[in-house]
Each structure stands twice: as structure tokens, then as C-alpha cells.
Amino acid sequence: MKYIIVLSDGMAGRPLEELGGKTTLEAADTPNFDRLAEKAEIGLASMVPEGMAPGSDTANLSVMGYDPKIYYTGRSPLEALSIGVDMAADDVSFRCNLVTLTEDGGAYEDQKIIDHSSSEISTEDSTVLLEALKEGLKREGYEFYAGTSYRHLLIWKHGKVLELTAPHDILTKTVGEYLPKDSVLLDMMKKSYEILKDHPINVERKKQGLNPANSAWFWGAGTRPALASFEEKTGKKGVMISAVDLLKGIAVGADMDRIIVEGANGGLHTNYEGKADAAIHALLEDGYDFAYVHVEAPDEMGHMGSMTDKITAIENVDGRVVARITEAMDRSGEDYRLMILPDHPTPICVRTHTSEPVPYMIYDSRKAIDGIHTYNEKEAAKSTCIWKDGYRLIDHLLEC
């Protein structure tokens, strides 16, 4: 028996007037989701525990079977694991986004944040900009590390965990009231703006109609995590397939193998087929029992507020990931159980994560149940399958 999770990050949403009261998942053309739904279990699961922020960190830990109330120590430390940063017990890791602020003159505090990803800046360009920050913001006890695209890290040796605001939560807002209270972090953010706004890469980006990566933004602070081994916990040899350092970091912490797919970038134009093929090969050729296929695109399009692009991202997951995996598994004759779900909603109308329960679907190739004919939030809400402790859902997937 093989087990697969296709995690379509941020796929769930809220009804939109522009779509006649449908969500983007309802509006998307998803024949493969719906084909499976006719024979699958569909329900709702709460992946974000009450009282915790609705992030991809807490939610993906839940999907993986790790109770965030026990295992969560902050988002950035999980990414540090992926990058290979050796954190001491009292070090604090911060996510360092390269974001786009307005350039209207006046004080830094008066600028507005208009893009948390700087037009999904490439890793190549952002790494050059990070090198400029390393040089210009050099301080004893603070170290920058390059990640992927706009997502980088700052390690504060012997630091303090601080409450900081995620940039995607304050898009279009003036930044003044959301800035760090810590004087060093605040000074570095202000100086980063002066270093980056006229950098040649950003000058060229503006010429091309792209958003400049003109400021560092620190958030997601935390200390070194300690996850239990996934294989020891579940008895399954698992592999993680994701372009995002957060997910790769969870895999490192859980002693899972990782597959890096060429062309997978966490954006709308990621290598969907490459991710599907990596899962197929891992399960059918390399002896893995479990594959976690994470696709970031729906979440990124939700943050951007792009309704049409989010629909496209969902359709890509359906047609270029799920269809490819199920066709290969069916041809192989191998029995398998497949779960499809988002980690949290990222509704277009708010452009950030929310805490509502998410629709899940579990398909078992060995048996057909009298399922629901479509997979979406409204149909899942009709189900009697409700998981208030979402971190227990994976046990249900793996119990057969």
C-alpha cells in the first residue's frame, strides 16, 4: 500500500461576488478532483489549532501529524533546518522577506507594503540583493542566510523571540504601526531600504515593470525545533517534494528524505509535472511508502489577490499533478490511498491566511464509497466527517 498527500497550499477560500457566490475552488475546472470525489471520503479538518496564527507552518505541521501546540517553535527555525543552519539552543531565527514598499518620499514609517514577494523575485536576483544586505548591515551576532526567491533568514545569536507581523498580513497598509519594537531590527530594516531601493537590480526590475525588492522585512521568529521522526511515528518511509524551505525544513526535522525538483519555484509557473513524476518514481521505484507533494502556487496567488491566477493554479494541481499521479498509480496496479487538501484558506478577498476548517478528500484505489460528486468547501461542509484536531487526520489516512 502506498500513501500520498497532495497539499495545495491556500487552495480554500471564501465566496466571491465576481464568481456568482462561488469560491475559486468551486469555480475552477477540476475534473480529476471531481472524478475521485465520486468514490472518496470528503470532510472538513481544522489544521490551525484555536488560539494559534493561521500560518503554513502550523497548518502543515498538523497535516503531517504533528500537534502544533507541542511541536511549533516558530516558522523561521523550520526554514533554517532546510537551509542547513546549525542553530544553538538560544539562537533565534527570523524570516527575512525581500518585500516591495512604496517609494513616495518621506519617512520609512510612512511607506506602504504593496508586495510580500517582490513580483516573485528569482532566487538569482534576490541572492545578489541579500549579499548587499550582508555587507551593508554587518553586525556582530547577526547573520543572514540566502533561501529561495524572496524568502531568506536572519539568525540572531543568543537572541530573543519577538512578536512580529507577517508582511502578507498587511498588504496595502502603512507600515509604521507594524514595525519591530527592537531597535536593532528596526534600524536594519530602515537601512535595508536605503541599500536596496536604488540597487541596479531594482532599477532594472522597475524598467521591466516588476516590483522592486526594496526592503528587508523580519518576521516568523523562533528557536530550534525538535520533531519526532516521521518514520518512527508512523512506520512509513516518507519523502517530501516541495520548493518551499518551510516544508523542506519540516522534512529535515522529521528525518524525511527530500526531493528537489528542477524548475520547482513555489510560484504559478512551477514544474507541476516534475513534482508529480518525483512522487511516482519515489513510490514505485525507490521504495518509499509515503509521498508529500506540496504545491505553493494557490497560496501565492491568494496573497496577490489574483482571482484568475488562483483558479489557474488550482486547475494546474488538478490536471498536472493529481491526474498524472493517479494515472501512473492506476497503471502500476499498486494499491494506494490519496489525500488532497489545502493547509489553510487564503481567500482572495483578504489576501492572507484564515483559520476556517479546510476541505479534504481521501481516495482509496481498492474501494469505492458513495461519495460526493464535487470536491469543494460547500460540499465538504455537508459531510459528517469533521476533524477538530486536524493533526489526527493523517492517522486516518494511514490506518488502512
PDB file of N, CA and C in Angstrom, residues 176-224:
ATOM      1  N   GLY A 176       4.122  51.785   9.503  1.00  0.00           N
ATOM      2  CA  GLY A 176       4.578  52.350  10.766  1.00  0.00           C
ATOM      3  C   GLY A 176       4.178  51.586  12.014  1.00  0.00           C
ATOM      4  N   GLU A 177       2.911  51.230  12.148  1.00  0.00           N
ATOM      5  CA  GLU A 177       2.453  50.586  13.385  1.00  0.00           C
ATOM      6  C   GLU A 177       2.809  49.098  13.449  1.00  0.00           C
ATOM      7  N   TYR A 178       3.388  48.553  12.376  1.00  0.00           N
ATOM      8  CA  TYR A 178       3.715  47.123  12.348  1.00  0.00           C
ATOM      9  C   TYR A 178       5.227  46.856  12.427  1.00  0.00           C
ATOM     10  N   LEU A 179       6.009  47.882  12.648  1.00  0.00           N
ATOM     11  CA  LEU A 179       7.455  47.725  12.670  1.00  0.00           C
ATOM     12  C   LEU A 179       7.932  47.140  13.991  1.00  0.00           C
ATOM     13  N   PRO A 180       9.107  46.487  13.994  1.00  0.00           N
ATOM     14  CA  PRO A 180       9.624  45.896  15.230  1.00  0.00           C
ATOM     15  C   PRO A 180       9.866  46.961  16.303  1.00  0.00           C
ATOM     16  N   LYS A 181       9.632  46.577  17.551  1.00  0.00           N
ATOM     17  CA  LYS A 181       9.961  47.456  18.677  1.00  0.00           C
ATOM     18  C   LYS A 181      11.450  47.381  18.995  1.00  0.00           C
ATOM     19  N   ASP A 182      12.091  46.289  18.599  1.00  0.00           N
ATOM     20  CA  ASP A 182      13.514  46.130  18.852  1.00  0.00           C
ATOM     21  C   ASP A 182      14.297  47.121  17.996  1.00  0.00           C
ATOM     22  N   SER A 183      15.177  47.891  18.623  1.00  0.00           N
ATOM     23  CA  SER A 183      15.857  48.983  17.925  1.00  0.00           C
ATOM     24  C   SER A 183      16.818  48.475  16.854  1.00  0.00           C
ATOM     25  N   VAL A 184      17.480  47.342  17.090  1.00  0.00           N
ATOM     26  CA  VAL A 184      18.433  46.819  16.108  1.00  0.00           C
ATOM     27  C   VAL A 184      17.708  46.329  14.860  1.00  0.00           C
ATOM     28  N   LEU A 185      16.667  45.540  15.045  1.00  0.00           N
ATOM     29  CA  LEU A 185      15.913  45.041  13.890  1.00  0.00           C
ATOM     30  C   LEU A 185      15.295  46.196  13.110  1.00  0.00           C
ATOM     31  N   LEU A 186      14.748  47.173  13.818  1.00  0.00           N
ATOM     32  CA  LEU A 186      14.145  48.322  13.153  1.00  0.00           C
ATOM     33  C   LEU A 186      15.192  49.094  12.354  1.00  0.00           C
ATOM     34  N   ASP A 187      16.360  49.309  12.946  1.00  0.00           N
ATOM     35  CA  ASP A 187      17.424  50.029  12.250  1.00  0.00           C
ATOM     36  C   ASP A 187      17.864  49.281  10.997  1.00  0.00           C
ATOM     37  N   MET A 188      17.964  47.953  11.081  1.00  0.00           N
ATOM     38  CA  MET A 188      18.374  47.175   9.912  1.00  0.00           C
ATOM     39  C   MET A 188      17.329  47.255   8.805  1.00  0.00           C
ATOM     40  N   MET A 189      16.050  47.229   9.167  1.00  0.00           N
ATOM     41  CA  MET A 189      15.013  47.330   8.139  1.00  0.00           C
ATOM     42  C   MET A 189      15.058  48.684   7.442  1.00  0.00           C
ATOM     43  N   LYS A 190      15.226  49.742   8.226  1.00  0.00           N
ATOM     44  CA  LYS A 190      15.298  51.073   7.619  1.00  0.00           C
ATOM     45  C   LYS A 190      16.515  51.204   6.706  1.00  0.00           C
ATOM     46  N   LYS A 191      17.656  50.715   7.168  1.00  0.00           N
ATOM     47  CA  LYS A 191      18.862  50.802   6.350  1.00  0.00           C
ATOM     48  C   LYS A 191      18.770  49.916   5.112  1.00  0.00           C
ATOM     49  N   SER A 192      18.058  48.797   5.235  1.00  0.00           N
ATOM     50  CA  SER A 192      17.908  47.920   4.067  1.00  0.00           C
ATOM     51  C   SER A 192      17.210  48.647   2.926  1.00  0.00           C
ATOM     52  N   TYR A 193      16.266  49.499   3.264  1.00  0.00           N
ATOM     53  CA  TYR A 193      15.526  50.276   2.265  1.00  0.00           C
ATOM     54  C   TYR A 193      16.471  51.210   1.510  1.00  0.00           C
ATOM     55  N   GLU A 194      17.377  51.844   2.241  1.00  0.00           N
ATOM     56  CA  GLU A 194      18.331  52.752   1.611  1.00  0.00           C
ATOM     57  C   GLU A 194      19.332  51.985   0.745  1.00  0.00           C
ATOM     58  N   ILE A 195      19.697  50.781   1.178  1.00  0.00           N
ATOM     59  CA  ILE A 195      20.643  49.966   0.416  1.00  0.00           C
ATOM     60  C   ILE A 195      20.012  49.435  -0.870  1.00  0.00           C
ATOM     61  N   LEU A 196      18.743  49.045  -0.789  1.00  0.00           N
ATOM     62  CA  LEU A 196      18.133  48.291  -1.879  1.00  0.00           C
ATOM     63  C   LEU A 196      17.362  49.125  -2.890  1.00  0.00           C
ATOM     64  N   LYS A 197      16.778  50.242  -2.490  1.00  0.00           N
ATOM     65  CA  LYS A 197      15.823  50.895  -3.393  1.00  0.00           C
ATOM     66  C   LYS A 197      16.454  51.398  -4.694  1.00  0.00           C
ATOM     67  N   ASP A 198      17.743  51.729  -4.649  1.00  0.00           N
ATOM     68  CA  ASP A 198      18.413  52.179  -5.870  1.00  0.00           C
ATOM     69  C   ASP A 198      19.458  51.181  -6.367  1.00  0.00           C
ATOM     70  N   HIS A 199      19.388  49.957  -5.884  1.00  0.00           N
ATOM     71  CA  HIS A 199      20.319  48.926  -6.342  1.00  0.00           C
ATOM     72  C   HIS A 199      20.087  48.664  -7.837  1.00  0.00           C
ATOM     73  N   PRO A 200      21.128  48.425  -8.612  1.00  0.00           N
ATOM     74  CA  PRO A 200      20.962  48.202 -10.064  1.00  0.00           C
ATOM     75  C   PRO A 200      19.931  47.139 -10.415  1.00  0.00           C
ATOM     76  N   ILE A 201      19.857  46.082  -9.631  1.00  0.00           N
ATOM     77  CA  ILE A 201      18.860  45.044  -9.926  1.00  0.00           C
ATOM     78  C   ILE A 201      17.458  45.618  -9.827  1.00  0.00           C
ATOM     79  N   ASN A 202      17.209  46.447  -8.812  1.00  0.00           N
ATOM     80  CA  ASN A 202      15.874  47.019  -8.661  1.00  0.00           C
ATOM     81  C   ASN A 202      15.591  48.101  -9.698  1.00  0.00           C
ATOM     82  N   VAL A 203      16.600  48.838 -10.081  1.00  0.00           N
ATOM     83  CA  VAL A 203      16.429  49.802 -11.175  1.00  0.00           C
ATOM     84  C   VAL A 203      15.980  49.073 -12.433  1.00  0.00           C
ATOM     85  N   GLU A 204      16.631  47.954 -12.729  1.00  0.00           N
ATOM     86  CA  GLU A 204      16.283  47.172 -13.915  1.00  0.00           C
ATOM     87  C   GLU A 204      14.897  46.540 -13.771  1.00  0.00           C
ATOM     88  N   ARG A 205      14.555  46.062 -12.593  1.00  0.00           N
ATOM     89  CA  ARG A 205      13.239  45.451 -12.376  1.00  0.00           C
ATOM     90  C   ARG A 205      12.131  46.464 -12.654  1.00  0.00           C
ATOM     91  N   LYS A 206      12.318  47.692 -12.186  1.00  0.00           N
ATOM     92  CA  LYS A 206      11.300  48.720 -12.417  1.00  0.00           C
ATOM     93  C   LYS A 206      11.167  49.036 -13.902  1.00  0.00           C
ATOM     94  N   LYS A 207      12.271  49.007 -14.628  1.00  0.00           N
ATOM     95  CA  LYS A 207      12.210  49.216 -16.076  1.00  0.00           C
ATOM     96  C   LYS A 207      11.385  48.126 -16.757  1.00  0.00           C
ATOM     97  N   GLN A 208      11.445  46.926 -16.191  1.00  0.00           N
ATOM     98  CA  GLN A 208      10.727  45.785 -16.764  1.00  0.00           C
ATOM     99  C   GLN A 208       9.283  45.687 -16.267  1.00  0.00           C
ATOM    100  N   GLY A 209       8.866  46.644 -15.441  1.00  0.00           N
ATOM    101  CA  GLY A 209       7.506  46.623 -14.912  1.00  0.00           C
ATOM    102  C   GLY A 209       7.324  45.696 -13.733  1.00  0.00           C
ATOM    103  N   LEU A 210       8.434  45.257 -13.114  1.00  0.00           N
ATOM    104  CA  LEU A 210       8.385  44.365 -11.955  1.00  0.00           C
ATOM    105  C   LEU A 210       8.522  45.171 -10.669  1.00  0.00           C
ATOM    106  N   ASN A 211       7.973  44.636  -9.589  1.00  0.00           N
ATOM    107  CA  ASN A 211       8.107  45.301  -8.301  1.00  0.00           C
ATOM    108  C   ASN A 211       9.534  45.170  -7.785  1.00  0.00           C
ATOM    109  N   PRO A 212      10.129  46.251  -7.295  1.00  0.00           N
ATOM    110  CA  PRO A 212      11.476  46.171  -6.736  1.00  0.00           C
ATOM    111  C   PRO A 212      11.479  45.494  -5.368  1.00  0.00           C
ATOM    112  N   ALA A 213      12.535  44.746  -5.079  1.00  0.00           N
ATOM    113  CA  ALA A 213      12.723  44.150  -3.751  1.00  0.00           C
ATOM    114  C   ALA A 213      13.515  45.167  -2.934  1.00  0.00           C
ATOM    115  N   ASN A 214      12.799  46.135  -2.350  1.00  0.00           N
ATOM    116  CA  ASN A 214      13.482  47.312  -1.821  1.00  0.00           C
ATOM    117  C   ASN A 214      13.559  47.397  -0.294  1.00  0.00           C
ATOM    118  N   SER A 215      13.162  46.333   0.400  1.00  0.00           N
ATOM    119  CA  SER A 215      13.310  46.352   1.856  1.00  0.00           C
ATOM    120  C   SER A 215      13.336  44.938   2.409  1.00  0.00           C
ATOM    121  N   ALA A 216      14.117  44.762   3.459  1.00  0.00           N
ATOM    122  CA  ALA A 216      14.021  43.541   4.252  1.00  0.00           C
ATOM    123  C   ALA A 216      12.833  43.668   5.194  1.00  0.00           C
ATOM    124  N   TRP A 217      12.202  42.531   5.486  1.00  0.00           N
ATOM    125  CA  TRP A 217      11.100  42.533   6.460  1.00  0.00           C
ATOM    126  C   TRP A 217      11.250  41.281   7.331  1.00  0.00           C
ATOM    127  N   PHE A 218      11.419  41.494   8.624  1.00  0.00           N
ATOM    128  CA  PHE A 218      11.669  40.392   9.550  1.00  0.00           C
ATOM    129  C   PHE A 218      10.369  39.940  10.214  1.00  0.00           C
ATOM    130  N   TRP A 219      10.197  38.626  10.314  1.00  0.00           N
ATOM    131  CA  TRP A 219       9.016  38.065  10.982  1.00  0.00           C
ATOM    132  C   TRP A 219       9.259  36.576  11.231  1.00  0.00           C
ATOM    133  N   GLY A 220       8.282  35.891  11.836  1.00  0.00           N
ATOM    134  CA  GLY A 220       8.338  34.433  11.998  1.00  0.00           C
ATOM    135  C   GLY A 220       9.408  33.949  12.948  1.00  0.00           C
ATOM    136  N   ALA A 221       9.693  34.707  14.022  1.00  0.00           N
ATOM    137  CA  ALA A 221      10.799  34.378  14.920  1.00  0.00           C
ATOM    138  C   ALA A 221      10.544  33.095  15.700  1.00  0.00           C
ATOM    139  N   GLY A 222      11.636  32.386  15.998  1.00  0.00           N
ATOM    140  CA  GLY A 222      11.503  31.185  16.816  1.00  0.00           C
ATOM    141  C   GLY A 222      12.843  30.535  17.087  1.00  0.00           C
ATOM    142  N   THR A 223      12.805  29.528  17.943  1.00  0.00           N
ATOM    143  CA  THR A 223      14.005  28.793  18.342  1.00  0.00           C
ATOM    144  C   THR A 223      14.025  27.421  17.688  1.00  0.00           C
ATOM    145  N   ARG A 224      15.125  26.730  17.842  1.00  0.00           N
ATOM    146  CA  ARG A 224      15.348  25.449  17.165  1.00  0.00           C
ATOM    147  C   ARG A 224      14.253  24.437  17.519  1.00  0.00           C
TER     148      ARG A 224
END
